[in-house]
CSV table of C-alpha atoms and ligand atoms in Angstrom, one decimal:
chain,number,residue,atom,x,y,z
A,180,UNK,CA,37.7,-35.7,-42.1
A,181,UNK,CA,35.9,-37.8,-45.8
A,182,UNK,CA,32.2,-37.1,-45.9
A,183,UNK,CA,30.1,-40.0,-46.9
A,184,UNK,CA,27.6,-38.9,-50.0
A,185,UNK,CA,24.4,-41.0,-50.4
A,186,UNK,CA,22.2,-40.4,-52.9
A,187,UNK,CA,18.7,-40.1,-52.6
A,188,UNK,CA,16.6,-42.8,-54.9
A,189,UNK,CA,14.8,-41.3,-57.6
A,190,UNK,CA,11.5,-42.2,-56.1
A,191,UNK,CA,12.9,-40.3,-52.7
A,192,UNK,CA,13.3,-36.7,-54.5
A,193,UNK,CA,11.6,-34.1,-55.2
A,194,UNK,CA,9.2,-32.3,-58.3
A,195,UNK,CA,11.6,-29.1,-58.5
A,196,UNK,CA,9.7,-25.9,-58.7
A,197,UNK,CA,9.0,-25.0,-62.5
A,198,UNK,CA,7.9,-21.2,-61.5
A,199,UNK,CA,10.5,-19.1,-60.4
A,200,UNK,CA,9.0,-16.6,-60.1
A,201,UNK,CA,7.2,-18.1,-57.3
A,202,UNK,CA,10.4,-19.6,-55.1
A,203,UNK,CA,9.4,-17.1,-52.6
A,204,UNK,CA,12.1,-17.1,-49.7
A,205,UNK,CA,12.7,-20.1,-47.1
A,206,UNK,CA,9.7,-22.9,-48.5
A,207,UNK,CA,11.2,-25.2,-50.7
A,208,UNK,CA,13.9,-27.4,-49.8
A,209,UNK,CA,16.0,-29.4,-52.0
A,210,UNK,CA,15.9,-33.5,-52.0
A,211,UNK,CA,19.5,-33.8,-49.4
A,212,UNK,CA,20.9,-32.4,-46.1
A,213,UNK,CA,24.7,-33.0,-44.6
A,214,UNK,CA,25.4,-34.0,-40.7
A,215,UNK,CA,27.2,-34.5,-39.3
A,216,UNK,CA,27.7,-35.8,-35.1
A,217,UNK,CA,29.8,-34.3,-32.0
A,218,UNK,CA,30.5,-35.8,-28.8
A,219,UNK,CA,33.2,-33.6,-26.6
A,220,UNK,CA,34.9,-37.5,-25.8
A,221,UNK,CA,35.8,-38.0,-29.4
A,222,UNK,CA,35.1,-34.5,-31.4
A,223,UNK,CA,33.2,-34.2,-34.6
A,224,UNK,CA,32.8,-37.5,-36.8
A,225,UNK,CA,30.1,-38.9,-38.9
A,226,UNK,CA,29.8,-36.2,-41.7
A,227,UNK,CA,27.6,-37.5,-44.5
A,228,UNK,CA,25.2,-35.8,-47.3
A,229,UNK,CA,22.8,-37.9,-47.4
A,230,UNK,CA,19.1,-38.1,-48.7
A,231,UNK,CA,16.4,-35.2,-46.6
A,232,UNK,CA,15.0,-36.6,-43.7
A,233,UNK,CA,13.2,-35.7,-40.7
A,234,UNK,CA,15.5,-35.3,-37.5
A,235,UNK,CA,15.1,-37.4,-34.5
A,236,UNK,CA,15.5,-36.0,-30.9
A,237,UNK,CA,14.7,-37.2,-27.8
A,238,UNK,CA,12.4,-34.7,-26.1
A,239,UNK,CA,14.9,-33.7,-23.6
A,240,UNK,CA,17.6,-33.0,-26.5
A,241,UNK,CA,19.4,-29.3,-24.4
A,242,UNK,CA,18.9,-27.8,-27.6
A,243,UNK,CA,14.9,-27.6,-27.2
A,244,UNK,CA,15.0,-26.4,-23.4
A,245,UNK,CA,18.3,-24.3,-23.3
A,246,UNK,CA,18.8,-22.6,-26.5
A,247,UNK,CA,21.5,-23.7,-27.7
A,248,UNK,CA,21.4,-23.4,-31.0
A,249,UNK,CA,23.0,-21.3,-33.9
A,250,UNK,CA,22.9,-20.7,-37.6
A,251,UNK,CA,24.1,-19.0,-40.7
A,252,UNK,CA,22.6,-18.0,-43.7
A,253,UNK,CA,24.5,-18.0,-47.4
A,254,UNK,CA,24.0,-18.1,-51.1
A,255,UNK,CA,25.2,-20.5,-54.1
A,256,UNK,CA,25.1,-18.5,-57.4
A,257,UNK,CA,24.2,-19.8,-60.8
A,258,UNK,CA,26.7,-17.8,-62.5
A,259,UNK,CA,26.0,-16.3,-66.7
A,260,UNK,CA,28.8,-18.6,-67.4
A,261,UNK,CA,27.2,-21.9,-65.7
A,262,UNK,CA,29.7,-21.9,-62.3
A,263,UNK,CA,28.5,-21.9,-59.3
A,264,UNK,CA,29.8,-19.4,-56.6
A,265,UNK,CA,29.3,-18.6,-52.8
A,266,UNK,CA,30.0,-15.0,-51.9
A,267,UNK,CA,32.7,-15.0,-49.1
A,268,UNK,CA,32.1,-18.5,-47.2
A,269,UNK,CA,34.4,-18.2,-44.9
A,270,UNK,CA,33.1,-14.8,-43.3
A,271,UNK,CA,30.3,-17.1,-42.3
A,272,UNK,CA,31.8,-20.2,-41.2
A,273,UNK,CA,33.9,-17.9,-39.3
A,274,UNK,CA,31.3,-16.1,-37.9
A,275,UNK,CA,29.3,-19.7,-37.1
A,276,UNK,CA,32.6,-20.4,-34.8
A,277,UNK,CA,32.3,-17.0,-32.8
A,278,UNK,CA,28.5,-18.0,-32.3
A,279,UNK,CA,29.4,-21.3,-31.3
A,280,UNK,CA,32.3,-19.9,-29.0
A,281,UNK,CA,30.1,-17.7,-27.2
A,282,UNK,CA,27.1,-20.2,-26.5
A,283,UNK,CA,29.7,-23.1,-25.3
A,284,UNK,CA,29.2,-25.0,-28.4
A,285,UNK,CA,32.4,-26.5,-31.2
A,286,UNK,CA,33.8,-24.6,-33.1
A,287,UNK,CA,33.9,-26.6,-36.9
A,288,UNK,CA,37.4,-26.8,-39.0
A,289,UNK,CA,37.5,-24.1,-41.4
A,290,UNK,CA,38.0,-26.8,-43.9
A,291,UNK,CA,35.7,-29.1,-43.5
A,292,UNK,CA,32.6,-26.5,-43.3
A,293,UNK,CA,33.6,-25.2,-46.9
A,294,UNK,CA,33.9,-28.9,-48.1
A,295,UNK,CA,30.6,-30.1,-46.5
A,296,UNK,CA,28.9,-26.8,-47.6
A,297,UNK,CA,30.7,-26.9,-51.0
A,298,UNK,CA,30.0,-30.7,-51.4
A,299,UNK,CA,25.9,-30.6,-50.9
A,300,UNK,CA,25.7,-27.5,-53.3
A,301,UNK,CA,27.2,-29.8,-56.0
A,302,UNK,CA,25.0,-32.7,-55.3
A,303,UNK,CA,21.7,-30.6,-55.5
A,304,UNK,CA,22.9,-28.2,-58.0
A,305,UNK,CA,20.2,-28.7,-60.2
A,306,UNK,CA,18.2,-27.2,-57.6
A,307,UNK,CA,20.2,-23.9,-58.4
A,308,UNK,CA,17.5,-22.0,-60.3
A,309,UNK,CA,18.4,-19.6,-63.2
A,310,UNK,CA,16.8,-16.6,-63.3
A,311,UNK,CA,18.3,-13.4,-62.5
A,312,UNK,CA,18.6,-12.0,-58.8
A,313,UNK,CA,17.5,-16.4,-58.1
A,314,UNK,CA,19.4,-18.2,-56.2
A,315,UNK,CA,20.5,-21.5,-53.4
A,316,UNK,CA,20.2,-20.5,-50.0
A,317,UNK,CA,22.1,-22.1,-47.6
A,318,UNK,CA,21.4,-22.3,-44.4
A,319,UNK,CA,24.5,-23.7,-41.8
A,320,UNK,CA,22.7,-25.0,-38.2
A,321,UNK,CA,24.1,-26.3,-35.1
A,322,UNK,CA,22.2,-28.0,-32.2
A,323,UNK,CA,22.6,-29.5,-28.6
A,324,UNK,CA,21.0,-33.3,-28.5
A,325,UNK,CA,22.2,-34.6,-25.6
A,326,UNK,CA,19.4,-36.0,-23.8
A,327,UNK,CA,19.6,-34.7,-20.1
A,328,UNK,CA,18.0,-31.1,-18.2
A,329,UNK,CA,19.8,-29.5,-16.2
A,330,UNK,CA,21.9,-25.6,-17.4
A,331,UNK,CA,25.3,-26.6,-18.3
A,332,UNK,CA,27.1,-26.5,-21.8
A,333,UNK,CA,25.4,-29.9,-23.3
A,334,UNK,CA,28.8,-33.4,-24.9
A,335,UNK,CA,26.6,-33.8,-27.8
A,336,UNK,CA,25.2,-31.2,-30.9
A,337,UNK,CA,24.7,-32.2,-34.6
A,338,UNK,CA,25.6,-29.7,-37.2
A,339,UNK,CA,23.2,-30.1,-39.7
A,340,UNK,CA,23.0,-28.2,-43.3
A,341,UNK,CA,19.9,-27.5,-45.8
A,342,UNK,CA,19.1,-25.9,-49.7
A,343,UNK,CA,16.9,-24.6,-51.5
A,344,UNK,CA,15.6,-21.7,-54.2
A,345,UNK,CA,15.0,-18.6,-53.4
A,346,UNK,CA,13.2,-16.0,-55.7
A,347,UNK,CA,15.2,-12.5,-56.6
A,348,UNK,CA,14.3,-9.8,-54.1
A,349,UNK,CA,12.7,-7.4,-56.4
A,350,UNK,CA,11.2,-9.4,-58.4
A,351,UNK,CA,9.4,-5.8,-59.4
A,352,UNK,CA,12.2,-3.0,-59.1
A,353,UNK,CA,13.3,-1.8,-55.9
A,354,UNK,CA,10.3,-1.2,-52.8
A,355,UNK,CA,11.3,0.6,-50.5
A,356,UNK,CA,10.3,0.0,-46.9
A,357,UNK,CA,8.8,1.6,-44.2
A,358,UNK,CA,10.4,0.7,-40.9
A,359,UNK,CA,9.7,1.4,-37.0
A,360,UNK,CA,12.0,2.3,-34.5
A,361,UNK,CA,11.7,0.0,-31.0
A,362,UNK,CA,11.4,2.6,-28.2
A,363,UNK,CA,9.6,0.2,-25.8
A,364,UNK,CA,11.6,-3.1,-26.7
A,365,UNK,CA,15.1,-4.3,-28.0
A,366,UNK,CA,16.7,-7.0,-29.1
A,367,UNK,CA,20.0,-7.4,-27.7
A,368,UNK,CA,22.4,-5.7,-25.3
A,369,UNK,CA,25.7,-5.1,-25.2
A,370,UNK,CA,27.3,-8.3,-23.1
A,371,UNK,CA,24.8,-10.4,-24.6
A,372,UNK,CA,24.1,-12.6,-27.8
A,373,UNK,CA,23.6,-9.9,-30.4
A,374,UNK,CA,26.3,-10.1,-32.3
A,375,UNK,CA,25.6,-14.2,-32.3
A,376,UNK,CA,23.7,-15.6,-35.6
A,377,UNK,CA,21.7,-17.7,-32.4
A,378,UNK,CA,18.1,-18.7,-32.3
A,379,UNK,CA,16.9,-16.8,-28.9
A,380,UNK,CA,17.7,-13.2,-30.3
A,381,UNK,CA,15.1,-13.8,-33.0
A,382,UNK,CA,12.7,-14.6,-30.6
A,383,UNK,CA,13.5,-11.8,-28.7
A,384,UNK,CA,12.7,-10.1,-31.8
A,385,UNK,CA,9.4,-10.8,-32.6
A,386,UNK,CA,6.8,-9.4,-30.1
A,387,UNK,CA,7.6,-6.2,-31.4
A,388,UNK,CA,8.2,-7.3,-35.3
A,389,UNK,CA,4.3,-8.0,-34.5
A,390,UNK,CA,3.5,-4.2,-33.3
A,391,UNK,CA,5.2,-3.0,-36.0
A,392,UNK,CA,3.9,-5.2,-38.8
A,393,UNK,CA,0.0,-4.0,-36.8
A,394,UNK,CA,0.7,-0.5,-37.3
A,395,UNK,CA,1.6,-1.1,-41.5
A,396,UNK,CA,4.8,-1.2,-41.4
A,397,UNK,CA,8.2,-4.0,-42.7
A,398,UNK,CA,10.9,-3.9,-39.8
A,399,UNK,CA,12.1,-2.8,-37.0
A,400,UNK,CA,14.7,-0.5,-35.9
A,401,UNK,CA,16.4,-1.7,-33.0
A,402,UNK,CA,17.9,1.4,-30.6
A,403,UNK,CA,21.1,0.5,-28.3
A,404,UNK,CA,19.3,-1.5,-25.0
A,405,UNK,CA,20.7,1.1,-22.2
A,406,UNK,CA,19.7,4.7,-23.3
A,407,UNK,CA,17.4,3.7,-26.3
A,408,UNK,CA,18.8,6.4,-28.4
A,409,UNK,CA,21.4,5.2,-31.1
A,410,UNK,CA,20.5,3.1,-34.1
A,411,UNK,CA,21.3,-0.8,-34.4
A,412,UNK,CA,19.8,-3.0,-36.9
A,413,UNK,CA,16.5,-3.5,-39.3
A,414,UNK,CA,15.3,-6.5,-38.3
A,415,UNK,CA,17.4,-9.2,-39.1
A,416,UNK,CA,19.7,-6.8,-41.7
A,417,UNK,CA,22.1,-3.8,-41.2
A,418,UNK,CA,21.6,-0.8,-41.1
A,419,UNK,CA,23.5,2.6,-43.0
A,420,UNK,CA,22.1,6.1,-42.7
A,421,UNK,CA,23.6,9.0,-45.7
A,422,UNK,CA,24.0,12.0,-44.3
A,423,UNK,CA,25.3,14.5,-45.8
A,424,UNK,CA,28.0,12.7,-47.6
A,425,UNK,CA,29.5,10.3,-44.9
A,426,UNK,CA,28.0,7.5,-44.8
A,427,UNK,CA,27.6,5.4,-41.5
A,428,UNK,CA,26.2,2.2,-39.4
A,429,UNK,CA,26.8,1.3,-35.9
A,430,UNK,CA,30.1,0.0,-34.4
A,431,UNK,CA,30.7,-3.9,-34.0
A,432,UNK,CA,30.0,-3.0,-30.1
A,433,UNK,CA,28.7,-6.7,-29.7
A,434,UNK,CA,24.9,-6.2,-30.0
A,435,UNK,CA,24.7,-6.2,-33.4
A,436,UNK,CA,25.6,-8.7,-35.5
A,437,UNK,CA,28.5,-8.2,-37.9
A,438,UNK,CA,27.0,-8.8,-41.3
A,439,UNK,CA,29.2,-10.3,-44.1
A,440,UNK,CA,27.4,-7.9,-46.2
A,441,UNK,CA,27.8,-4.6,-43.8
A,442,UNK,CA,31.0,-5.0,-44.6
A,443,UNK,CA,31.2,-5.4,-48.6
A,444,UNK,CA,29.1,-2.2,-48.2
A,445,UNK,CA,31.9,-0.6,-46.2
A,446,UNK,CA,34.5,-1.8,-48.5
A,447,UNK,CA,32.7,-1.2,-51.8
A,448,UNK,CA,31.8,2.1,-50.5
A,449,UNK,CA,35.7,3.0,-49.1
A,450,UNK,CA,37.0,1.8,-52.7
A,451,UNK,CA,34.9,4.5,-54.1
A,452,UNK,CA,36.0,7.1,-52.6
A,453,UNK,CA,32.6,7.6,-49.9
A,454,UNK,CA,33.5,8.4,-46.3
A,455,UNK,CA,31.9,5.6,-44.7
A,456,UNK,CA,32.5,5.8,-40.1
A,457,UNK,CA,30.8,3.0,-38.2
A,458,UNK,CA,29.7,5.0,-35.5
A,459,UNK,CA,27.0,5.4,-32.4
A,460,UNK,CA,24.5,6.9,-34.6
A,461,UNK,CA,21.4,8.5,-32.0
A,462,UNK,CA,18.0,9.3,-33.8
A,463,UNK,CA,18.3,12.7,-32.5
A,464,UNK,CA,21.0,13.6,-35.1
A,465,UNK,CA,18.7,11.6,-37.5
A,466,UNK,CA,16.2,13.8,-37.1
A,467,UNK,CA,17.8,16.8,-37.3
A,468,UNK,CA,19.5,15.8,-40.3
A,469,UNK,CA,15.6,14.8,-42.0
A,470,UNK,CA,14.4,17.9,-40.8
A,471,UNK,CA,17.8,20.4,-42.0
A,472,UNK,CA,17.9,17.8,-45.8
A,473,UNK,CA,20.9,16.2,-44.7
A,474,UNK,CA,19.1,12.7,-44.6
A,475,UNK,CA,19.7,11.2,-48.4
A,476,UNK,CA,19.3,7.9,-48.0
A,477,UNK,CA,18.8,4.8,-45.6
A,478,UNK,CA,19.3,1.2,-46.8
A,479,UNK,CA,19.3,-2.2,-45.4
A,480,UNK,CA,21.8,-4.8,-45.8
A,481,UNK,CA,22.0,-8.4,-45.7
A,482,UNK,CA,22.5,-11.6,-47.6
A,483,UNK,CA,18.8,-12.2,-48.7
A,484,UNK,CA,18.3,-8.8,-50.4
A,485,UNK,CA,21.7,-7.2,-50.9
A,486,UNK,CA,20.4,-3.4,-50.1
A,487,UNK,CA,17.3,-3.1,-49.3
A,488,UNK,CA,15.5,1.0,-49.3
A,489,UNK,CA,14.6,2.3,-46.3
A,490,UNK,CA,11.6,4.8,-47.6
A,491,UNK,CA,9.8,5.6,-44.4
A,492,UNK,CA,10.8,5.7,-40.3
A,493,UNK,CA,8.0,6.2,-37.9
A,494,UNK,CA,9.7,7.5,-34.7
A,495,UNK,CA,8.0,9.0,-31.3
A,496,UNK,CA,4.6,9.2,-33.3
A,497,UNK,CA,5.9,10.7,-36.8
A,498,UNK,CA,6.8,9.3,-40.3
A,499,UNK,CA,9.7,10.8,-41.9
A,500,UNK,CA,10.1,10.4,-45.3
A,501,UNK,CA,13.2,9.5,-46.8
A,502,UNK,CA,14.7,10.8,-50.1
A,503,UNK,CA,11.0,11.9,-51.4
A,504,UNK,CA,10.4,7.7,-50.8
A,505,UNK,CA,12.4,7.0,-53.5
A,506,UNK,CA,15.2,4.2,-53.8
A,507,UNK,CA,19.4,6.6,-53.0
A,508,UNK,CA,21.5,6.3,-56.2
A,509,UNK,CA,24.3,4.9,-53.9
A,510,UNK,CA,22.0,2.0,-52.4
A,511,UNK,CA,21.1,1.3,-55.8
A,512,UNK,CA,24.3,1.7,-57.2
A,513,UNK,CA,26.0,-1.3,-54.3
A,514,UNK,CA,22.9,-3.6,-55.0
A,515,UNK,CA,23.9,-3.4,-58.9
A,516,UNK,CA,27.5,-4.0,-58.2
A,517,UNK,CA,27.8,-6.5,-55.5
A,518,UNK,CA,25.3,-8.6,-56.9
A,519,UNK,CA,27.7,-8.7,-60.5
A,520,UNK,CA,30.1,-10.0,-58.5
A,521,UNK,CA,28.4,-12.7,-57.3
A,522,UNK,CA,27.3,-14.0,-60.3
A,523,UNK,CA,30.4,-13.4,-61.6
A,524,UNK,CA,29.0,-11.1,-64.4
A,525,UNK,CA,32.2,-8.1,-63.0
A,526,UNK,CA,35.6,-8.5,-62.2
A,527,UNK,CA,35.7,-9.0,-58.2
A,528,UNK,CA,38.2,-6.6,-57.4
A,529,UNK,CA,38.3,-7.8,-53.6
A,530,UNK,CA,38.4,-11.6,-54.4
A,531,UNK,CA,34.7,-12.2,-52.6
A,532,UNK,CA,33.7,-14.7,-54.9
A,533,UNK,CA,34.7,-18.3,-54.8
A,534,UNK,CA,33.8,-20.6,-57.9
A,535,UNK,CA,33.0,-24.0,-56.2
A,536,UNK,CA,32.5,-25.7,-59.8
A,537,UNK,CA,35.4,-28.2,-61.6
B,851,LIG,C1,22.0,-12.5,-40.6
B,851,LIG,C2,22.0,-10.9,-40.4
B,851,LIG,C3,21.9,-9.5,-40.3
B,851,LIG,C4,23.2,-9.5,-42.0
B,851,LIG,O1,24.1,-10.2,-41.5
B,851,LIG,P1,24.9,-10.9,-43.1
B,851,LIG,O2,26.3,-11.9,-42.8
B,851,LIG,O3,25.2,-9.5,-44.5
B,851,LIG,O4,23.7,-11.9,-43.9
B,851,LIG,C5,22.3,-8.9,-39.9
B,851,LIG,N1,21.4,-8.9,-38.6
B,851,LIG,C6,20.5,-10.1,-38.0
B,851,LIG,C7,20.1,-9.5,-37.1
B,851,LIG,C8,21.1,-11.0,-39.0
B,851,LIG,O5,20.3,-12.0,-38.1
């Protein structure tokens, strides 16, 4: 399918941010949007990069009532050599198609999806910031647009992609976070849609996050919904625990999101000879390891921060300090190595980088 490109006129363009240290995350968006429509009788049609615009939806558009909404998150990086890179974008494309399947939404041809990202990022390349650790965040989204009430899969959809510059996650170096283990509320359960990047999962997570924040914690550590015993994820990231010489993360059992960063961490750590286990890990085991001094490092993984060190865990009324509240050695090494691959500063032994500039 051809992608129509309609460039915004100069008067339609926004002023680009001048201070890259104040970009933050998710507040600024560029001048263009990619859109493509779907109708059950004709499939996907009308793919275009157009001037950024509001969406016009009927109040009965099904996404507003029954939650058929899925999204993705990835970044474009400006390398030292001036080239523009994506990091494992096919993984995001495939994951979105997995989400689509589960929510009875249409999948998108992988080639076309990648082409859409590439075209939009190339049109917006002047929006990619230059500072170290900065990037262009890419947010593909699909919503159900059929005008109808009644619970059934929509017959029409809109797929769109917006992009915007985001700041460096650690402008002043690592800052280990404090996390709160949620015992009362759960995010998702096996058999549900926890493995999909679907809007409803995030709505379900807000309440516990607010409780954690009021108590002074940055993120919620989710436990499995059935036994409330095994660790699953933290906020919108996966989580890893270094106990003795074993790096442990929850298995992909259906209730957690299969993070691209999670997978990269596993592959990279294994390539260094670290023993990595994807297995159920209970809070009891973590507490025993902590008491015995064997809990060496804890970190979250995700596209936004790559890895984010955890310095403290609150569980059953007590705070537990990890590695003296400091960033662990493995955490820091993973961060540096993945970052250097993303920005084209290092060999790419895993074939993760995709250069999109000619
Ligand atoms: C996006 C997300 C992650 C991390 O996935 P990445 O592909 O590494 O960015 C983990 N957990 C949840 C709930 C997420 O939404």
